[in-house]
Coordinates of C-alpha atoms in Angstrom, one line a residue:
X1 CA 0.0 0.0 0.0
X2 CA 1.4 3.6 -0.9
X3 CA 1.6 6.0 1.1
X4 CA 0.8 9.8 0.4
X5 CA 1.2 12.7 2.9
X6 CA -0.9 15.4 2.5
X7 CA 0.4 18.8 2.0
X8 CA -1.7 22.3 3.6
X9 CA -2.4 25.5 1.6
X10 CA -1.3 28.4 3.9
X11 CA -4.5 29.8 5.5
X12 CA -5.2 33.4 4.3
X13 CA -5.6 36.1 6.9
X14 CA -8.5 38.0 7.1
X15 CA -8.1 41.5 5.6
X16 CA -10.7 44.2 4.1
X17 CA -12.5 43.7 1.5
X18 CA -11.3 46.8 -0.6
X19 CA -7.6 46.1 0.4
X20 CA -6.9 42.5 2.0
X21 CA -4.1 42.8 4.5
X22 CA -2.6 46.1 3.0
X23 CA -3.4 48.8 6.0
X24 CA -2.5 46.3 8.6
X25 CA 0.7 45.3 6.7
X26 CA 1.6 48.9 6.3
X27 CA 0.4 50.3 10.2
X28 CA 1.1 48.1 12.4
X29 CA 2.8 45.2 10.9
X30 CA 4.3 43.3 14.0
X31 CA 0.8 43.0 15.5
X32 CA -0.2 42.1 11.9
X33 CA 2.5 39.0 12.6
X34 CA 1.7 38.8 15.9
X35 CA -2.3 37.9 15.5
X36 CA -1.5 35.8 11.9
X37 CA 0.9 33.2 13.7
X38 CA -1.8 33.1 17.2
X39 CA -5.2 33.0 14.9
X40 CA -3.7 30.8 11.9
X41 CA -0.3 29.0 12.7
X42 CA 3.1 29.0 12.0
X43 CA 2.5 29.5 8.1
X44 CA 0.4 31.9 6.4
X45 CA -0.5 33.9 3.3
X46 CA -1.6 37.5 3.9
X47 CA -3.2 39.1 0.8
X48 CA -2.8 42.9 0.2
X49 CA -3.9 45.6 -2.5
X50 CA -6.8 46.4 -4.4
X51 CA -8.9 43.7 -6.7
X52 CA -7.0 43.0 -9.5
X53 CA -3.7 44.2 -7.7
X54 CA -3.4 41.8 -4.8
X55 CA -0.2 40.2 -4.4
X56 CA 0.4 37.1 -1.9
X57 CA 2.5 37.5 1.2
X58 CA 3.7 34.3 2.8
X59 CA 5.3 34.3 6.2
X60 CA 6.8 31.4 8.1
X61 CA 6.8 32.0 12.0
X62 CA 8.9 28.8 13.2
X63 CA 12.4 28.0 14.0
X64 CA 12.3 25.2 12.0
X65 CA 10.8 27.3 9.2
X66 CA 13.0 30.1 9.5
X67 CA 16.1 27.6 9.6
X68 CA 14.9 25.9 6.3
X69 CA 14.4 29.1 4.0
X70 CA 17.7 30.9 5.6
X71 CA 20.2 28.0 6.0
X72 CA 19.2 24.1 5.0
X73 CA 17.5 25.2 1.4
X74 CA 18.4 28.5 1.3
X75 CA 19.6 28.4 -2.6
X76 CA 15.7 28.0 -2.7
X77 CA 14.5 31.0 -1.1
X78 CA 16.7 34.4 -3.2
X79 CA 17.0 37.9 -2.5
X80 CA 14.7 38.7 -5.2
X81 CA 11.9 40.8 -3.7
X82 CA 10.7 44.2 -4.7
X83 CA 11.9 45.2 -1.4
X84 CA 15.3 44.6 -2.3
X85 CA 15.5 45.5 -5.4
X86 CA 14.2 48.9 -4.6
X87 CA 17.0 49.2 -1.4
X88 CA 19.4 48.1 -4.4
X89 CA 18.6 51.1 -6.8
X90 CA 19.0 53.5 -3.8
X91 CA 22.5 52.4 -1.9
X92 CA 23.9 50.2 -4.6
X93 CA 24.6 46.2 -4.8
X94 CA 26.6 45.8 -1.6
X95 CA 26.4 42.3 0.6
X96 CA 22.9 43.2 1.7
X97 CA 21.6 43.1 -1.8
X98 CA 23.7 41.6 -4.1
X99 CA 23.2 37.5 -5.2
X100 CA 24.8 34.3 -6.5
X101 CA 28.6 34.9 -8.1
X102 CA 28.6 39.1 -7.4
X103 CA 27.6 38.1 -3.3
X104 CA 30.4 35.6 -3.3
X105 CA 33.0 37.3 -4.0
X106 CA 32.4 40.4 -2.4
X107 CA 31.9 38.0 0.6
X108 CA 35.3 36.7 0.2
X109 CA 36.8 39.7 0.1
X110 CA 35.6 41.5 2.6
X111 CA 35.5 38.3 5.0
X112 CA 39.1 39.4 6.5
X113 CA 38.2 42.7 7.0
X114 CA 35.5 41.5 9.8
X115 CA 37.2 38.6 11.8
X116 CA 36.8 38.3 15.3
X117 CA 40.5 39.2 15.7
X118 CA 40.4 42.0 13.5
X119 CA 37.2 43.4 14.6
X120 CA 38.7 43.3 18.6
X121 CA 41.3 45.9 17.2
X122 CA 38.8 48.4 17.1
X123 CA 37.4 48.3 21.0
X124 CA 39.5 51.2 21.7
X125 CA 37.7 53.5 18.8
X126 CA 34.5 51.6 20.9
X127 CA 35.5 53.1 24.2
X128 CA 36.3 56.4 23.4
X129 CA 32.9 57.3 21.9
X130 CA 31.6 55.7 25.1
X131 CA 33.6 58.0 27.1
X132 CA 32.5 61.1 24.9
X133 CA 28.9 60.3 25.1
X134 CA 29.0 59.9 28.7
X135 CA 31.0 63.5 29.0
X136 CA 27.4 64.6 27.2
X137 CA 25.2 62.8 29.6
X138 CA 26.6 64.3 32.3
X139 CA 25.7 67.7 30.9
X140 CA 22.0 66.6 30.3
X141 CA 19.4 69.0 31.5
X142 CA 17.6 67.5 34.2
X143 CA 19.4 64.3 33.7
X144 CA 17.0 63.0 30.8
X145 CA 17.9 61.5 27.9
X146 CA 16.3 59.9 24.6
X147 CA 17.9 56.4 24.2
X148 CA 16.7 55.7 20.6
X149 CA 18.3 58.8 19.1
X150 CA 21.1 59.0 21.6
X151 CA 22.1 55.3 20.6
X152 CA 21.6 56.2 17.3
X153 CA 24.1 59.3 17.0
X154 CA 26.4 57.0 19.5
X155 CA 26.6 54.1 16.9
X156 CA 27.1 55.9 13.8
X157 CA 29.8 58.0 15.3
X158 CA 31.2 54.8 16.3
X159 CA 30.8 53.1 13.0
X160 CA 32.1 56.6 11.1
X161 CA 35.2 56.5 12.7
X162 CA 35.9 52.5 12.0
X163 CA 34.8 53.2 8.1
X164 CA 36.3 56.5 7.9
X165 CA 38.6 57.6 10.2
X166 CA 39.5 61.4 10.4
X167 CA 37.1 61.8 7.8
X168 CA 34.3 61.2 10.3
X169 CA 32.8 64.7 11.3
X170 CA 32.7 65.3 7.7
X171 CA 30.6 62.8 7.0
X172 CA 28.5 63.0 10.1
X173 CA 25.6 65.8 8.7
X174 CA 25.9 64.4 5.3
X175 CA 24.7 60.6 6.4
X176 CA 22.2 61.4 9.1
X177 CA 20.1 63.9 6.2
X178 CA 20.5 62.0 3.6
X179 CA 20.4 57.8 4.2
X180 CA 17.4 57.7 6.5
X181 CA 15.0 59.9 3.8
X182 CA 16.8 57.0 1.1
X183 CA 15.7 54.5 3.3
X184 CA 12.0 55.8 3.8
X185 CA 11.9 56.7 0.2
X186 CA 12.6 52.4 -0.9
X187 CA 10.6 51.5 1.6
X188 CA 7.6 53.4 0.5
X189 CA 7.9 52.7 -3.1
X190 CA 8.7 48.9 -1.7
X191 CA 4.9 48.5 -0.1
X192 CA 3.3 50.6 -2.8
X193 CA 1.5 48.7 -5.6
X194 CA 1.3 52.4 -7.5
X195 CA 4.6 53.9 -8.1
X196 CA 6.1 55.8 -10.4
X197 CA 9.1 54.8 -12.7
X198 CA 12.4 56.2 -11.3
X199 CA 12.8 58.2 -13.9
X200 CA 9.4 60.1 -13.5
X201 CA 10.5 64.0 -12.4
X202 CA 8.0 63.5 -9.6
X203 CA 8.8 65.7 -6.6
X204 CA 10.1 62.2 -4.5
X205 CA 11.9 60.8 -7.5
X206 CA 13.9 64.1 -8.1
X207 CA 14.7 64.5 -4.4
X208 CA 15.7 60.8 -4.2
X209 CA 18.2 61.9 -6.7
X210 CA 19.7 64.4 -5.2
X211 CA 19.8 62.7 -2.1
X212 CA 21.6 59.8 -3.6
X213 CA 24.2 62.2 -5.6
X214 CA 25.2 63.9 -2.6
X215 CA 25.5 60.8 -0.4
X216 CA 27.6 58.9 -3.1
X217 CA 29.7 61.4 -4.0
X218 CA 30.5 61.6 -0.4
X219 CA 31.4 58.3 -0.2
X220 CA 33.7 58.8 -3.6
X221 CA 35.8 61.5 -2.3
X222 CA 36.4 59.4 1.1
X223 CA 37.6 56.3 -1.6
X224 CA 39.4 58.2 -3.2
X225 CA 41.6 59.9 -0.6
X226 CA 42.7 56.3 0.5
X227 CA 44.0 55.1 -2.8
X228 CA 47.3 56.3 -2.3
X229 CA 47.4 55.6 1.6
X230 CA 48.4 52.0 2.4
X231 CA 49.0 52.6 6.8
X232 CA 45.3 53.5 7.7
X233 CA 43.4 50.7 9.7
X234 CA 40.0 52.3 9.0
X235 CA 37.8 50.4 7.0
X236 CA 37.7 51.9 3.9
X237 CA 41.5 51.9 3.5
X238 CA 41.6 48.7 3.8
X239 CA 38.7 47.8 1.3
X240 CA 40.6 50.3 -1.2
X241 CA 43.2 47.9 -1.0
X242 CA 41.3 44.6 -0.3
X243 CA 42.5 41.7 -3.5
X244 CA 43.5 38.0 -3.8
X245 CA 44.4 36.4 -6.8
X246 CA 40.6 34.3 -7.5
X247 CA 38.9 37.6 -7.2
X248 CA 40.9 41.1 -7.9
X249 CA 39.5 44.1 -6.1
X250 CA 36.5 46.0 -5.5
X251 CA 36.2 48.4 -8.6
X252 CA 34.9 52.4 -7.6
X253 CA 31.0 51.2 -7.6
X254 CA 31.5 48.1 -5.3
X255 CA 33.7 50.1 -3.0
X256 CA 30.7 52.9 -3.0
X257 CA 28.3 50.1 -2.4
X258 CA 30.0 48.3 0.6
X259 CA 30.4 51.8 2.4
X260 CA 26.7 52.3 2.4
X261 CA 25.4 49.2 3.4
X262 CA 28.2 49.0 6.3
X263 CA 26.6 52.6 6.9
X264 CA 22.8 51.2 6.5
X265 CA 23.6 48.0 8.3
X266 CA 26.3 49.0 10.9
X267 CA 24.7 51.5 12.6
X268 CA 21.1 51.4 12.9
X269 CA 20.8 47.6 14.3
X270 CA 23.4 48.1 16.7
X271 CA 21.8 51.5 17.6
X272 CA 18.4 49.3 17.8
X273 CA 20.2 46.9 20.4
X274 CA 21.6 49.3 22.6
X275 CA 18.8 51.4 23.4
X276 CA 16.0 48.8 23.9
X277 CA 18.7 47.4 26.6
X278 CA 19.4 50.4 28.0
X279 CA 15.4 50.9 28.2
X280 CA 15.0 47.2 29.3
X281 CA 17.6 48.1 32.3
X282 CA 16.1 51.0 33.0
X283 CA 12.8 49.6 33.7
X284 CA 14.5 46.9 35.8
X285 CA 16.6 47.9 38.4
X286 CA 17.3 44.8 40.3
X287 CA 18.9 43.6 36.8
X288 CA 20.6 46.7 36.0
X289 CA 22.1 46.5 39.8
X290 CA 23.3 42.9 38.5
X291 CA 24.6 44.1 35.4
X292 CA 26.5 46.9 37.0
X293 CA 28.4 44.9 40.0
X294 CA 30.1 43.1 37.0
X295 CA 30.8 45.6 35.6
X296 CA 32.9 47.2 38.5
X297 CA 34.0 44.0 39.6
X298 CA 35.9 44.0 35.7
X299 CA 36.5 47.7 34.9
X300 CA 36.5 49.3 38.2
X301 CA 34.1 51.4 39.3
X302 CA 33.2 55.0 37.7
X303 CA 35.8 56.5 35.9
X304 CA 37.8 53.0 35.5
X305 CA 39.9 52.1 32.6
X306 CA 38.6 51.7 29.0
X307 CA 36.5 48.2 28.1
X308 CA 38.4 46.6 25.6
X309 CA 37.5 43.4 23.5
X310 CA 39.0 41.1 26.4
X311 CA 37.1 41.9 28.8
X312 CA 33.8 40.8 26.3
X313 CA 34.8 37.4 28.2
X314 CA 34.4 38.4 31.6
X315 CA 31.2 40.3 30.9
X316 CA 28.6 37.0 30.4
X317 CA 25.8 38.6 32.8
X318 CA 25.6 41.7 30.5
X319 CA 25.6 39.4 27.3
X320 CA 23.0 37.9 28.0
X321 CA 20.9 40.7 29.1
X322 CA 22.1 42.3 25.5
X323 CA 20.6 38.8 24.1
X324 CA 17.5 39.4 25.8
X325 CA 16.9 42.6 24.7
X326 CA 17.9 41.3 20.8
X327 CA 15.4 38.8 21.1
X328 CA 12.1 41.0 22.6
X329 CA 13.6 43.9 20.2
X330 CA 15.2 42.6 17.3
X331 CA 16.8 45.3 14.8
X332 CA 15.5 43.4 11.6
X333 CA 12.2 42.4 12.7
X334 CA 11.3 40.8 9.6
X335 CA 13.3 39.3 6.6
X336 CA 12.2 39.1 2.9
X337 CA 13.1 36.0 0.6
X338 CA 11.6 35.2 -2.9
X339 CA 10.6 31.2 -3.8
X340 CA 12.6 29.7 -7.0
X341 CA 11.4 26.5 -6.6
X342 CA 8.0 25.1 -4.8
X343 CA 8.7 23.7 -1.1
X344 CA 7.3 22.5 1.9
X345 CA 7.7 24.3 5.3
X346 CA 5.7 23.1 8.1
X347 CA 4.0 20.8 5.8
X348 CA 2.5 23.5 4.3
X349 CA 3.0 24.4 0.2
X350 CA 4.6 27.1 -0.9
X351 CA 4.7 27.9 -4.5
X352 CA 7.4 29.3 -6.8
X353 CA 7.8 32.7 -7.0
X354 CA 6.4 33.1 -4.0
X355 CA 7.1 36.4 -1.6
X356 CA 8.4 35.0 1.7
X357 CA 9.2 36.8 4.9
X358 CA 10.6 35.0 8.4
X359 CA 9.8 37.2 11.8
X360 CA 12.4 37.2 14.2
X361 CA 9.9 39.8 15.8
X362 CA 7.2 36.7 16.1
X363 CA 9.7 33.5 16.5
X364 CA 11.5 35.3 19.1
X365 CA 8.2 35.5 21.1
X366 CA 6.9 31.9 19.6
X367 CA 5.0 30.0 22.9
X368 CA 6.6 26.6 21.8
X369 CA 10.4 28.1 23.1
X370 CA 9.8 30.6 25.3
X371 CA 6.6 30.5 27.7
X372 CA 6.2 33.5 29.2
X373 CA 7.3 35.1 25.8
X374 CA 7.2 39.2 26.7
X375 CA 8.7 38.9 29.7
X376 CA 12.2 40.6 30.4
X377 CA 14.1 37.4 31.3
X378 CA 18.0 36.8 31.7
X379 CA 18.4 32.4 31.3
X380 CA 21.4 31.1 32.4
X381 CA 21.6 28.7 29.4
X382 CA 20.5 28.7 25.9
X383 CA 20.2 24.7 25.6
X384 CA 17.1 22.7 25.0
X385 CA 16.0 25.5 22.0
X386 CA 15.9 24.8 19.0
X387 CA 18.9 26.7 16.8
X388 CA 16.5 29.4 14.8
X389 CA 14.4 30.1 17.9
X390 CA 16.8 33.4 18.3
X391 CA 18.3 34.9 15.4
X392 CA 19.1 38.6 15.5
X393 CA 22.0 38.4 13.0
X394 CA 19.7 35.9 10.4
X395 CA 21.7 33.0 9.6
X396 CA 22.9 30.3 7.0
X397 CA 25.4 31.6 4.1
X398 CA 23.7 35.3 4.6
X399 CA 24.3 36.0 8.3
X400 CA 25.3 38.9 9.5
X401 CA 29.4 39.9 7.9
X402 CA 29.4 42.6 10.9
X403 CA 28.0 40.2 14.1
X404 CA 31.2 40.4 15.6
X405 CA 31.7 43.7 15.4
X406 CA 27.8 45.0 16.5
X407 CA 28.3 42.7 19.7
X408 CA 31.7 44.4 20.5
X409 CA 30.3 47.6 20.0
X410 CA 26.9 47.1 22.3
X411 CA 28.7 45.2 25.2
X412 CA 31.7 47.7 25.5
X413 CA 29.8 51.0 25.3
X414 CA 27.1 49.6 27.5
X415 CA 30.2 48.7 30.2
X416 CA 31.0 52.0 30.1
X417 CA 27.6 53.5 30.2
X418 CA 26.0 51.8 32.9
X419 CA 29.7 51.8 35.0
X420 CA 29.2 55.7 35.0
X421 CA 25.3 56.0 35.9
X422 CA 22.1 54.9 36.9
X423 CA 19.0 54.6 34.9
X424 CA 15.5 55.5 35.7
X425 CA 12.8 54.8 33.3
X426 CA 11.1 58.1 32.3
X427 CA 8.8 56.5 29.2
X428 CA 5.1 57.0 29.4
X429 CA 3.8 53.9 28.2
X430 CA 5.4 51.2 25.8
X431 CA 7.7 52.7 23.1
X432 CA 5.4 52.7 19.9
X433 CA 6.7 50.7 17.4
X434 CA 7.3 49.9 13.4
X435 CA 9.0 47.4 10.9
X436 CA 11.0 49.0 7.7
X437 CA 14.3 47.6 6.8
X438 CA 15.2 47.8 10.5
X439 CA 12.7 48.0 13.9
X440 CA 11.4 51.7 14.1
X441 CA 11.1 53.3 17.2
X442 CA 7.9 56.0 16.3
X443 CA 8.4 57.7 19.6
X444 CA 10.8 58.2 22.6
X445 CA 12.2 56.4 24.8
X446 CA 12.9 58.3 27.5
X447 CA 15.4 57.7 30.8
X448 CA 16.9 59.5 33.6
X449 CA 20.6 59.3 33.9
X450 CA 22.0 59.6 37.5
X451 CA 25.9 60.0 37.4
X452 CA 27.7 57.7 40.0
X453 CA 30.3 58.7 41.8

């Protein structure tokens, strides 16, 4: 007798009847997520847009899931959604965006530029913007502070120095205009089923434009200062020079292109991490207490010496709090794939050509691995979980190139941080919430900062 399994059409979640799943999918898409994996399971198909426009969503809550279409078949599951390609046309093809033989090697060639070794040679850049932004806090009037943009300004100086250097207050007013309108800009045009061609004069298209000219040709000059310079240890200096005999070297465009995604990429997850921990700690005081005492106990106590990568070791209690506040808050809440090929997941059939998205945002809070899933919990051990059930950085051949260097960055300048004072949660309410490339904090998130002494 043969047997046959059966395999499940995704259920469809409920949307309007003039635009399916649209409005939800644009307003408040981690709820969206949230009530799609409680009402229907871990696989579903959301429908958005008008009759006659709708286009099929397919989202895969799991940790099995999310292993299977990032690491065990991802050749199956490309970076070939409109979401991409839009972020492509506005930053370039850098290791976010780029695919198949162009991702490879720009992968191997930039690989030794992010080792764990390497990226430990740049704690001390780590702990000096630490030390500055804690000269600041000091000054604060009142004592309050907004962790989401403070964290923000904190991690791209930190990231502008590593890239650039002594080029880095140059390039500070330049990136912070410019690459977060880029980034709205593709992610509207990503969600809208009516958009103009690029090349439309519509007021957004030319501003795009202009936006994009002055932040490339920021990134050009930097380039090419360095092509004569062989003794810098910034970033750029080194990708100027970066070659091995299989794959050459990073022509002008590809240089451009890795400088703004490590500028997309490097600064805004990190800044994500930082502040929600900060805000988790603030609201926890008992934990922060924890937190500090190992702190001291490693560094001293306020005004100690500088963090630097060794000490990541004897810091496991504030890992794991940084974990913890990856998992409830994780900087790419969601991540887009496209189908090449139909497949199972969950025993449920997805086609070819199929729009996909995995949820860190929903697995991290999935019932089956963590049962009391919004609480603000430190475990002593990670065991007994299945691998995908956390996974801030993504995984399989497209994890993270900078994970090393985000964790160095977030434990050492929260050391120094929380070594120097004590936080008070001054937020009104939950911090309100969105999902675009990265996790958007709408509001504040406001603390009080109490120096120690």
């Amino acid at each position: 007798m043969t047997m046959t399994t059966t395999v499940a059409q995704a259920p469809i979640v409920t949307g309007s009847p003039l635009l399916g799943s649209m409005s939800d999918l644009l307003n408040d898409p981690l709820n969206a997520y949230l009530r799609a994996c409680r009402d229907h399971g871990d696989v579903v198909r959301f429908r958005a847009g008008p009759p006659g426009l709708r286009a099929d969503l397919y989202a895969v809550f799991s940790a099995e899931g999310a292993q299977q279409v990032l690491a065990t078949q991802a050749a199956d599951f490309r970076k070939d959604n409109v979401f991409y390609e839009e972020l492509r046309r506005s930053v370039g093809n850098g290791l976010l965006t780029s695919q198949d033989d162009v991702y490879l090697r720009q992968r191997r060639l930039v690989q030794p530029l992010f080792t764990k070794r390497r990226v430990s040679g740049y704690g001390q850049q780590v702990a000096e913007e630490a030390a500055a932004l804690a000269d600041v806090w000091r000054a604060a009037p009142g004592g309050s502070v907004e962790l989401v943009g403070e964290m923000h300004r904190f991690a791209l100086h930190v990231v502008g120095r590593i890239l650039f250097g002594t080029d880095v207050k140059q390039a500070f007013e330049t990136i912070e205009r410019t690459l977060p309108q880029l980034q709205e800009y593709s992610l509207k045009r990503g969600f809208s089923p009516f958009k103009a061609p690029r090349s439309w004069p519509t007021p957004a298209n030319r501003r795009a434009v202009r936006l994009q000219s002055e932040l490339f040709g920021l990134c050009d000059g930097i380039i090419a200062s360095r092509r004569d310079r062989e003794d810098g240890d910034d970033l750029v200096t080194l990708l100027v020079h970066a070659e091995n005999a299989e794959d050459g070297s990073l022509d002008a465009d590809e240089l451009r292109e890795q400088v703004l995604i490590f500028l997309l990429a490097g600064h805004e997850t990190t800044a994500t991490a930082l502040a929600f921990a900060l805000h988790l700690l603030a609201r926890h005081p008992e934990e922060q207490g924890r937190v500090r005492e190992e702190v001291d106990r490693v560094l001293g106590g306020p005004g100690g010496r500088p963090p630097t990568a060794a000490d990541m070791e004897e810091l496991p209690y504030l890992t794991m709090v940084l974990k913890e506040a990856m998992r409830l808050y994780p900087s790419a809440p969601v991540v887009g794939r496209r189908s090449v090929a139909d497949a199972e997941i969950d025993g449920v059939r997805i086609p070819a050509g199929a729009d996909i998205l995995v949820s860190p945002w929903v697995t991290h809070r999935h019932p089956d691995h963590w049962p009391d899933p919004e609480r603000f919990d430190t475990p002593e051990a990670e065991a007994g979980r299945p691998r995908y059930a956390w996974f801030p950085f993504g995984g399989g051949p497209r994890a993270c190139i900078g994970q090393h260097l985000s964790m160095l960055e977030s434990v050492l300048g929260l050391a120094v941080l929380l070594r120097e004072f004590e936080l008070t949660d001054a937020q009104e309410g939950e911090v309100p919430l969105g999902a675009g490339i990265t996790l958007m904090a709408k509001g504040p998130a406001r603390a009080r900062v109490r120096a120690r002494s």
